Tab-separated table of C-alpha atoms in Angstrom:
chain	number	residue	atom	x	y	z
A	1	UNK	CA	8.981	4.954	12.138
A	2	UNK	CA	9.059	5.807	8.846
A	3	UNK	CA	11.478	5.347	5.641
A	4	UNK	CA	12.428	7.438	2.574
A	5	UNK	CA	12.924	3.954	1.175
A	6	UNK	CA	12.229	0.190	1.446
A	7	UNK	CA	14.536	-3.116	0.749
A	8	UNK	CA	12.944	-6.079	-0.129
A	9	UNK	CA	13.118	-7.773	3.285
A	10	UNK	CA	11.563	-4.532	5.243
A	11	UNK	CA	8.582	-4.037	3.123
A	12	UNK	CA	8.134	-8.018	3.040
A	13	UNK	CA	7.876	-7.899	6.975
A	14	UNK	CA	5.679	-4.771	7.119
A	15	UNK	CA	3.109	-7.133	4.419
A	16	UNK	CA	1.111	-9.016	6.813
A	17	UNK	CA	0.300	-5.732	9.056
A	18	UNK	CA	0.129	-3.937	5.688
A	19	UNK	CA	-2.931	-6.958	4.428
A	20	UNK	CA	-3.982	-6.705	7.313
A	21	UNK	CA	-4.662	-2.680	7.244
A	22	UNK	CA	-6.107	-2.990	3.952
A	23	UNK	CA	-9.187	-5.174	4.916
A	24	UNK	CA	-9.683	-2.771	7.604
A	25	UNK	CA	-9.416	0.247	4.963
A	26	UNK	CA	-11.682	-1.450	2.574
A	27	UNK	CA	-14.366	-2.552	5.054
A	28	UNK	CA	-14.365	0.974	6.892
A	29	UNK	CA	-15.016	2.390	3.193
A	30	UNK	CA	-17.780	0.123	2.084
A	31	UNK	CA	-19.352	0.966	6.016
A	32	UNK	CA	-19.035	4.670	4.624
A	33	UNK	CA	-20.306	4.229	1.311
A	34	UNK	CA	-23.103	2.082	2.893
A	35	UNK	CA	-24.295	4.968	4.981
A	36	UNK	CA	-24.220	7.580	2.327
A	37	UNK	CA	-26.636	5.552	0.514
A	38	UNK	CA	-28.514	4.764	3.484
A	39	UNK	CA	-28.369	8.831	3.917
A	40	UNK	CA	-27.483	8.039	7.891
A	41	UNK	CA	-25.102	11.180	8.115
A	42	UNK	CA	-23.757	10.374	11.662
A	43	UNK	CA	-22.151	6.765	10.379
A	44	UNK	CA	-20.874	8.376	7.356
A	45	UNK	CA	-18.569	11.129	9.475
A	46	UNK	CA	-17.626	8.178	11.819
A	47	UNK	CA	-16.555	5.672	9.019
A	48	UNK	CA	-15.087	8.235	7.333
A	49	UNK	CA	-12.930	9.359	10.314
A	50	UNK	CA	-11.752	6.006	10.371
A	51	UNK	CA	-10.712	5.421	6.609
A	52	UNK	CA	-8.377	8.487	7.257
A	53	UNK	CA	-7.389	7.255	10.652
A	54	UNK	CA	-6.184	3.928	8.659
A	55	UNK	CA	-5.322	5.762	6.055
A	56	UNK	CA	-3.002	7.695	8.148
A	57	UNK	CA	-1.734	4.904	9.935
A	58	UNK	CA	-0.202	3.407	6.524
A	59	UNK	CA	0.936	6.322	4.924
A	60	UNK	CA	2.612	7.461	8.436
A	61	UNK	CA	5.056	4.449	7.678
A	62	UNK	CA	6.401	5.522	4.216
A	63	UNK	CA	3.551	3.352	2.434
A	64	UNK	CA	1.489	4.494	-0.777
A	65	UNK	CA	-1.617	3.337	-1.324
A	66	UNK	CA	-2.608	3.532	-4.546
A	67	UNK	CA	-6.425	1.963	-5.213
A	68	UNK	CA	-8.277	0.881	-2.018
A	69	UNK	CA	-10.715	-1.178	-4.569
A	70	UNK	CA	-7.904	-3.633	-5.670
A	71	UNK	CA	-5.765	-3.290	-2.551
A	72	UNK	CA	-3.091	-1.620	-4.561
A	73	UNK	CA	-0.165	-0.383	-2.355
A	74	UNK	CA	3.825	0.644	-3.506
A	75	UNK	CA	6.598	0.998	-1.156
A	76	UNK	CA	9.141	3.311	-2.162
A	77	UNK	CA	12.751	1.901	-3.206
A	78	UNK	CA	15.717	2.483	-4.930
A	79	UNK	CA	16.021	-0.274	-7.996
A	80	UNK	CA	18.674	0.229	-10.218
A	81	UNK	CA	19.878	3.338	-8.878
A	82	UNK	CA	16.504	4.897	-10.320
A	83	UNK	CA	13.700	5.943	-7.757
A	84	UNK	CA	10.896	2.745	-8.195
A	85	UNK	CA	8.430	0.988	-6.087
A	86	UNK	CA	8.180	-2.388	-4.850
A	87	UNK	CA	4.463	-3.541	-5.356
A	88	UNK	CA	2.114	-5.359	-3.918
A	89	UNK	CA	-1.533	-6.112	-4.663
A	90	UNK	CA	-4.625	-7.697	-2.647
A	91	UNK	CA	-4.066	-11.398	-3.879
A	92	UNK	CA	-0.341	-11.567	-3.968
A	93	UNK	CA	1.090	-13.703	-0.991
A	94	UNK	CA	4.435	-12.391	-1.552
A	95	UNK	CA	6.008	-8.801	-2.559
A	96	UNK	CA	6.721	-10.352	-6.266
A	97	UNK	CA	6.833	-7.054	-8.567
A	98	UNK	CA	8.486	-3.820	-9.241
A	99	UNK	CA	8.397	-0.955	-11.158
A	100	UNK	CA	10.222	2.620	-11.987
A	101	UNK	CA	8.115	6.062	-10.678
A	102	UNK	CA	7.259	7.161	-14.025
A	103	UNK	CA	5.932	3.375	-15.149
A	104	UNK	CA	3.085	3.202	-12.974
A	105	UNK	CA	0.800	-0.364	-12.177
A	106	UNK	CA	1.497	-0.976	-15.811
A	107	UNK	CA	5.420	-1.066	-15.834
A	108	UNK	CA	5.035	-3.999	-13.128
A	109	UNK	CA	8.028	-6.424	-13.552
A	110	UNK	CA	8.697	-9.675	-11.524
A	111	UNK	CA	11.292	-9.679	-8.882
A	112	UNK	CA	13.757	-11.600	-10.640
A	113	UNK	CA	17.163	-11.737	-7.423
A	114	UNK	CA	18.674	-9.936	-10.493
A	115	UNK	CA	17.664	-6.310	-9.344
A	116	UNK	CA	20.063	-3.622	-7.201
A	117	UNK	CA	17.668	-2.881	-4.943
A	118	UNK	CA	19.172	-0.512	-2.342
A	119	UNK	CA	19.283	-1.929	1.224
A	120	UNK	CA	19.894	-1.360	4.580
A	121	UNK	CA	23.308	-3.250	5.436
């Protein structure tokens, strides 16, 4: 299933699958990156196939990952009335910042219960 957009409470239940994807992402890339040092070309196409398989299966659900390094993902929204992103990062327990499109990482603000984000109902 996938969404143009996210509310707060369907990208909050989509976070433990979506943590959960992430360790899988990063440890299939360091296996990859592991055997391209190690020069073993037949692990490198097989991790590889499965960073884009996992890849795949996050971005299939409307999800943007933005750095695999820092577990950096943004689920689209609609704050304000202004296209934005609800943001999460490896760490954070909780869905806890925000920001417009054209702010980037940067532009993250706090969820404050003060927002219009768009929802479902």
């Amino acid at each position: 299933m996938s969404f143009e957009y996210f509310d707060l409470e369907t990208a909050r239940k989509l976070l433990p699958w979506v943590k959960t994807k992430m360790k899988e992402l990063k440890s299939a890339q360091l296996n990859a990156e592991k055997a391209l040092v190690s020069g073993k070309k037949e692990y490198i196409e097989i991790y590889s196939i499965e960073v884009d398989r996992i890849l795949r299966e996050i971005t299939e659900k409307g999800i943007v990952v933005r750095d695999v390094n820092i577990g950096l993902v943004d689920f689209p929204a609609v704050i304000n009335e202004k296209p934005a992103y609800l943001c999460w990062k490896e760490g954070e327990e909780d869905i806890m910042y925000w920001h417009y499109v054209e702010e980037g990482f940067r532009g993250r603000k706090r969820i404050t219960g003060r927002e219009n984000i768009l929802s479902y109902l």
